[in-house]
Coordinates of C-alpha atoms in Angstrom, one line a residue:
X1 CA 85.6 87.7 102.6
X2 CA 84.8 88.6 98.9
X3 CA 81.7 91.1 98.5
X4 CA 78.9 89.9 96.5
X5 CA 75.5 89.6 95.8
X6 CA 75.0 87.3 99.2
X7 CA 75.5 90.5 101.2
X8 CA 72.8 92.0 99.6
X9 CA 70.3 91.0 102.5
X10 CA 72.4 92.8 104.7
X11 CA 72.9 95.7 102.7
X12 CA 69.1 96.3 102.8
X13 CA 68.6 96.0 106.0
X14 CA 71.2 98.1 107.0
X15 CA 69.6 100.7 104.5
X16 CA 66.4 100.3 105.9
X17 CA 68.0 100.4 109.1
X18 CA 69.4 103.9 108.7
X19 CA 66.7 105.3 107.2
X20 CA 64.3 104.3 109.9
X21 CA 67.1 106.0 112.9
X22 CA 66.7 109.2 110.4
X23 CA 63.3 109.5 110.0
X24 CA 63.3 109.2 114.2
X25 CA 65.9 111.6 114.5
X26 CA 63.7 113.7 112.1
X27 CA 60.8 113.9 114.0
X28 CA 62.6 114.4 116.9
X29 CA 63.9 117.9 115.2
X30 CA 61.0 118.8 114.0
X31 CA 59.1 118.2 116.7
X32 CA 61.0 120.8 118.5
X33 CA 62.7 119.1 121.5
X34 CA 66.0 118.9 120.0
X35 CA 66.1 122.8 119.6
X36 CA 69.2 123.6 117.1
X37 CA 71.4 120.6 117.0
X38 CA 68.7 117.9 117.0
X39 CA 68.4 115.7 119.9
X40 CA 70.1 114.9 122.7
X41 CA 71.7 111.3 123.7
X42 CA 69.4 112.2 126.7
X43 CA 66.0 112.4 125.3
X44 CA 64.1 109.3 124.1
X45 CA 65.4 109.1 120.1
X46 CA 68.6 110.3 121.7
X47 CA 68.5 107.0 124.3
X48 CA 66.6 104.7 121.4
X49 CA 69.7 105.4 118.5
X50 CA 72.4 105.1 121.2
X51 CA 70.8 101.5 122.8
X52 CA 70.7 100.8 118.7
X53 CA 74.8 102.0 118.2
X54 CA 75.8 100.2 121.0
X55 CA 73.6 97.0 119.9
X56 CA 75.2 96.9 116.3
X57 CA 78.8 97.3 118.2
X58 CA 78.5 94.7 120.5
X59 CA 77.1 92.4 117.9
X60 CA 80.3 93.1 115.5
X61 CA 82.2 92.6 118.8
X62 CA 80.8 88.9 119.0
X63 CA 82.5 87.8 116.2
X64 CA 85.6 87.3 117.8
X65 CA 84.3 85.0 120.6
X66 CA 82.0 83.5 117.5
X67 CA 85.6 82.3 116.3
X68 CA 86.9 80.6 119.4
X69 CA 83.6 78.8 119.9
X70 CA 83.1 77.2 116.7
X71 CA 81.7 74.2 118.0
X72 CA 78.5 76.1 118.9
X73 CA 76.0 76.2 116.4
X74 CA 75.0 80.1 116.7
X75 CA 74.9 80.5 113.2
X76 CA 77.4 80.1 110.3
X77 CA 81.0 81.7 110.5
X78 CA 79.5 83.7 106.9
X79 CA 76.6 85.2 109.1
X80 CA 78.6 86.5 112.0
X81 CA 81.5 87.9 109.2
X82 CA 78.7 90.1 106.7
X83 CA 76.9 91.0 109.8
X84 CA 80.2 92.4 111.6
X85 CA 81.2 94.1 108.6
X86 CA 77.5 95.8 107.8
X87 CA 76.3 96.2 111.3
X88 CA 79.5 97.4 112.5
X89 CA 79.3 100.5 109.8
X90 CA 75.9 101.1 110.7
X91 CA 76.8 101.5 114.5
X92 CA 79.2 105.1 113.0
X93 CA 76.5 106.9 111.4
X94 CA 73.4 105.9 114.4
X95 CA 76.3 107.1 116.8
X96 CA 76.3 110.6 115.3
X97 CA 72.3 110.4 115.2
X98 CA 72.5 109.7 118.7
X99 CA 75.1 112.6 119.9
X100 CA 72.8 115.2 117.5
X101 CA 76.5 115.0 115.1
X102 CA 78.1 116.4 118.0
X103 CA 82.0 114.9 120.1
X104 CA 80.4 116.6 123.3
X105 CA 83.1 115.9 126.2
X106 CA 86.2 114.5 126.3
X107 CA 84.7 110.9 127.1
X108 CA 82.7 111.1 123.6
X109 CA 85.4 113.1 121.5
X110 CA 87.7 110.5 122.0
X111 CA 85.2 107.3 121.8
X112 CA 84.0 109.0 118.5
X113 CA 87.0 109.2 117.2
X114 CA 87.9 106.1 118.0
X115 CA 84.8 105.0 116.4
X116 CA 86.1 106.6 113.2
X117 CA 89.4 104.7 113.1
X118 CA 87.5 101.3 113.5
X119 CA 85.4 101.8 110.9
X120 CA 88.5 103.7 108.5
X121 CA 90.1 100.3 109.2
X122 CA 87.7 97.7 109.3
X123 CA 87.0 98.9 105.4
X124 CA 90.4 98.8 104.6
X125 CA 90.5 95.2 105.8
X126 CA 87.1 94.2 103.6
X127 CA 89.0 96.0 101.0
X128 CA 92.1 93.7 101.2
X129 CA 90.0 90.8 101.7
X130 CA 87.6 91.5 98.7
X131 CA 90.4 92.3 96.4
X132 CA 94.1 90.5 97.6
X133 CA 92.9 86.7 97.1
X134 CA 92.1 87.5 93.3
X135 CA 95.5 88.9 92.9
X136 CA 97.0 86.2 95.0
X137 CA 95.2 83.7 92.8
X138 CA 97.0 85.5 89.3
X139 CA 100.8 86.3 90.9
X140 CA 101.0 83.0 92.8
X141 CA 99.5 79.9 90.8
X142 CA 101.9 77.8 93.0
X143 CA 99.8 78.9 96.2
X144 CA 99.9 76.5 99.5
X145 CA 99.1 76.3 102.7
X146 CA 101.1 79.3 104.7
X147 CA 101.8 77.5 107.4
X148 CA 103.9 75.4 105.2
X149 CA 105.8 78.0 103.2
X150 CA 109.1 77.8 105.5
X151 CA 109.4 74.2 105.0
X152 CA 108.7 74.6 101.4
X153 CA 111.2 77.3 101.6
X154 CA 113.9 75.0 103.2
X155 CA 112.9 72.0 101.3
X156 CA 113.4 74.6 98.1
X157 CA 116.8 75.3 99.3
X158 CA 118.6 71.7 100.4
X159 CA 117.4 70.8 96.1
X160 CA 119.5 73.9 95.2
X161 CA 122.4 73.1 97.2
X162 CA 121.9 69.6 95.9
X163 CA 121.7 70.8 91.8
X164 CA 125.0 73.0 93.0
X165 CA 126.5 70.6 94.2
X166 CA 125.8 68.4 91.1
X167 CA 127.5 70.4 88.4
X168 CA 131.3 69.1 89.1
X169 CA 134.0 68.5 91.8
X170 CA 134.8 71.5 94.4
X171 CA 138.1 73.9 93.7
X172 CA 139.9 71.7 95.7
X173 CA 139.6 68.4 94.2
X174 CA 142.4 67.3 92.0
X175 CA 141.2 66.9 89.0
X176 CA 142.4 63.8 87.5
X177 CA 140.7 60.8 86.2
X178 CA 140.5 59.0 89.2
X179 CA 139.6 61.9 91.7
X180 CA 136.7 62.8 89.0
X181 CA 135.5 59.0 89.0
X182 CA 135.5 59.0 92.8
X183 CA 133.6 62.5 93.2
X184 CA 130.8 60.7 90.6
X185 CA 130.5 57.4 92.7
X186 CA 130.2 59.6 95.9
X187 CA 127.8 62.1 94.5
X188 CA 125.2 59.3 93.5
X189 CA 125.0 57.9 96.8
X190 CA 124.1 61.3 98.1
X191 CA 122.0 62.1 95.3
X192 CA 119.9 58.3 96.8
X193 CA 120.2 59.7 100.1
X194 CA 118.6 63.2 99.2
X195 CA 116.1 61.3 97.6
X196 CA 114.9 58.7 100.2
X197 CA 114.8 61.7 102.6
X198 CA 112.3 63.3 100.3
X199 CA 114.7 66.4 99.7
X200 CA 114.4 65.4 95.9
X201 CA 112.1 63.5 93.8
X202 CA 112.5 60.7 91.3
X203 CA 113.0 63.2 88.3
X204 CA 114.9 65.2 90.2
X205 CA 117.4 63.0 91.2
X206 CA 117.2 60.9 87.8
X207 CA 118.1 64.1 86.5
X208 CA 121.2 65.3 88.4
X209 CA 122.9 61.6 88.3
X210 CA 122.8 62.4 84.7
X211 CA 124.4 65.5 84.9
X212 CA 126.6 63.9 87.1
X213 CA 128.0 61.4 85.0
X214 CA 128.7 63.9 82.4
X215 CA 129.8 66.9 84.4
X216 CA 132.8 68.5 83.5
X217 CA 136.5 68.4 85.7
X218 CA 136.6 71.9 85.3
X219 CA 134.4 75.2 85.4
X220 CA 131.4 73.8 88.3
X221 CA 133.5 77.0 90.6
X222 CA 131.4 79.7 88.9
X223 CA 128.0 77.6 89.1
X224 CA 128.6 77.5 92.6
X225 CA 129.7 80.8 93.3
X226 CA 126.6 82.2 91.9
X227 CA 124.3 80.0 94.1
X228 CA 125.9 81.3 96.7
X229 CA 125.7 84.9 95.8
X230 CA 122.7 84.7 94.9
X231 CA 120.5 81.4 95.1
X232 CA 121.3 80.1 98.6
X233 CA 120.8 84.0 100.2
X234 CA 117.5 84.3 98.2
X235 CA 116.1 80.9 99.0
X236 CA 117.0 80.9 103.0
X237 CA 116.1 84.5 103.9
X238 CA 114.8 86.3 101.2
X239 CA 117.6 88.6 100.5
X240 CA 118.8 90.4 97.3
X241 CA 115.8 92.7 95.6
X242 CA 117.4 91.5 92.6
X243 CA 116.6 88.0 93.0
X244 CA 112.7 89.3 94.4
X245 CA 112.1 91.2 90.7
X246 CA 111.6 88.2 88.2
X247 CA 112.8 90.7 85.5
X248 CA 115.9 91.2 87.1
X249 CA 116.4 87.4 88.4
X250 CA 116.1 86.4 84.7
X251 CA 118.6 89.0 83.5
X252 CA 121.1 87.3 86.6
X253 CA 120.3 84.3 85.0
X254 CA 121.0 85.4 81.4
X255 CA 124.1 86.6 82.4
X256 CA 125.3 83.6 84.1
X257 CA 124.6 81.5 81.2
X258 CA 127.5 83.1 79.2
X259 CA 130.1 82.0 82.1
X260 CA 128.7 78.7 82.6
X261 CA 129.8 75.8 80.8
X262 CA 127.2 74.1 78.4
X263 CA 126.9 71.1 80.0
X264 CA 125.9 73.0 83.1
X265 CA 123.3 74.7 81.6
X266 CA 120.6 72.5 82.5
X267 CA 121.3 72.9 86.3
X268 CA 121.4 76.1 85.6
X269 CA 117.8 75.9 84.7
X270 CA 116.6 73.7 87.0
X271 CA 118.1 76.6 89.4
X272 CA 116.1 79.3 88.0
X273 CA 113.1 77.2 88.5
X274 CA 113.4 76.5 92.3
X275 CA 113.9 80.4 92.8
X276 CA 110.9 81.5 90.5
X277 CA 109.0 79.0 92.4
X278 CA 110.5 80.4 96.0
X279 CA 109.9 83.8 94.6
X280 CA 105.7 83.0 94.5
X281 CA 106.5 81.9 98.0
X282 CA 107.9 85.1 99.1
X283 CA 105.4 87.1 97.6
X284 CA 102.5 84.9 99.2
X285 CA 104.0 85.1 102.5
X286 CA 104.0 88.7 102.0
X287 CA 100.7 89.2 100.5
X288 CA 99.2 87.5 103.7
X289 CA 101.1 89.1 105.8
X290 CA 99.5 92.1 104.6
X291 CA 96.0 90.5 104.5
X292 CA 95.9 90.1 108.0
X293 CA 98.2 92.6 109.8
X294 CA 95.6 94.7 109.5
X295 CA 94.2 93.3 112.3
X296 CA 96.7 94.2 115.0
X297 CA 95.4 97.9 114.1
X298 CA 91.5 96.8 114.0
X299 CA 91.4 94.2 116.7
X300 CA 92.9 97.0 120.1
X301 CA 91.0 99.6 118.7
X302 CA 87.6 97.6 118.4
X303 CA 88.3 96.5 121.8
X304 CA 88.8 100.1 123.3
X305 CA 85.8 101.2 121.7
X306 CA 83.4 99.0 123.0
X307 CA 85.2 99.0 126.5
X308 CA 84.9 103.0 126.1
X309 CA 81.3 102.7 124.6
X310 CA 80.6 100.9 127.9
X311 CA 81.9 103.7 130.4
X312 CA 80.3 106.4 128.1
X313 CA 76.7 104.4 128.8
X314 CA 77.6 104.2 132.8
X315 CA 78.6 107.7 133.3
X316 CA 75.6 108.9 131.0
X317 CA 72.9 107.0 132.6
X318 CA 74.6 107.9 136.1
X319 CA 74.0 111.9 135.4
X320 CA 70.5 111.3 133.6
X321 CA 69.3 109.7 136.7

């Protein structure tokens, strides 16, 4: 949720908001029945800013069950999200109003507190949300769906075992005329298999079948060594900081050049691609990871709050009566 000149409404309205609990809790000083510390929850301001806290909380607390019944038309999903974000803050500073900026008991001390870390983390969450998609946008034009990312990921990895496997007969395979010949003719058939599977596409494949009729008898053992040192690891799990730091990667890559065999170098390229565009993969997967874990902080402690808001509003009214 990006912060912008649509929350404004809110924003004022909070503002008013506050300013309307103070000037209560003002008069309520001033008028002499809060003695030193202001009001009590007890008396009537006291009551009016803690119905008004626990108001503002329970409405943030809708949004959740706003989410799972999205067929009901009880407003847009944008409403319930600025109102959860602005009412929820407002419910912090009414709360202190309410309690005359005093914990009290044990109960209180700990909902307030709790309170506090809601609030600490429900900001760092607009935070992310304000300013991670705008980054995203920048370090990963090659964005999709997340959901998607491991079969991208494993779709990413059979074309690099497939350009690997392009670049020349294996160690073992005698190389002679007729061996090399047979390697070609077997190689093009799997190279019209990867594509009908959708593993490769029509450049793709055109590509390596051109490759493979020209690819060397000798020297594809240090092309495929380095894939997998390096490539396959990377592309599966992940692995290897080195391949994760594009500056480093491209020095890898530099480096390999020198040992590779010029007709090779092509693959070689087309291998640096797939892992640049695995590595804005990794870093998405990440980045989203981090956009929404904090949520398994926010989420429990939201919950406990408004479940301990509840039991502080039973036992209160139960000794006030």
């Amino acid at each position: 949720m990006k912060i912008d000149r649509t929350h404004l409404p809110w924003v004022s309205f909070s503002g008013i908001a506050l300013a309307a609990c103070v000037l209560l809790y003002a008069y309520d000083v001033t008028r002499g029945s809060g003695a030193l510390h202001g009001p009590s929850g007890g008396s009537f301001s006291g009551l009016t800013l803690g119905i008004m806290a626990a108001a503002f909380m329970l409405f943030a607390g809708l949004l959740g069950a706003r989410r799972r019944m999205r067929t009901w038309r009880i407003g847009r999903a944008e409403f319930w999200m600025r109102g959860h974000l602005w009412l929820g803050a407002l419910a912090l500073p009414i709360a202190l109003l309410h309690g005359g900026f005093r914990h009290g008991g044990t109960l209180t001390n700990v909902l307030m507190w709790l309170l506090y870390l809601v609030i600490v983390s429900g900001f760092v969450g607009a935070s992310l949300q304000h300013f991670l998609p705008g980054w995203m946008a920048q370090a990963v034009p090659g964005e999709t769906v997340y959901e998607q990312i491991p079969r991208v990921l494993a779709r990413l990895a059979a074309e690099a075992e497939a350009v690997a496997a392009a670049s020349g007969p294996g160690a073992s395979d005698e190389a002679s005329a007729r061996a090399l010949e047979e390697w070609r003719r077997q190689r093009m058939l799997v190279l019209d298999a990867q594509y009908d599977k959708g593993i490769l596409s029509e450049s793709q494949r055109d590509l390596l079948k051109s490759v493979v009729a020209t690819a060397p008898a000798e020297g594809a053992a240090s092309l495929r060594a380095f894939h997998e040192r390096h490539v396959g690891p990377f592309l599966r799990r992940g692995d290897g900081a080195h391949m994760a730091n594009p500056q480093r990667a491209r020095a890898i890559f530099i480096e390999q050049r020198v040992s590779t065999p010029p007709a090779l170098h092509e693959l070689l390229g087309e291998l640096q691609r797939i892992c640049e565009e695995a590595r804005q993969l990794w870093v998405q997967r990440r980045m989203h990871q981090v956009l929404h874990g904090w949520l398994l902080v926010h989420v429990p402690l939201s919950y406990a709050t408004m479940i301990l808001a509840a039991v502080h509003a039973v036992v209160a009214l139960r000794y006030s009566w």
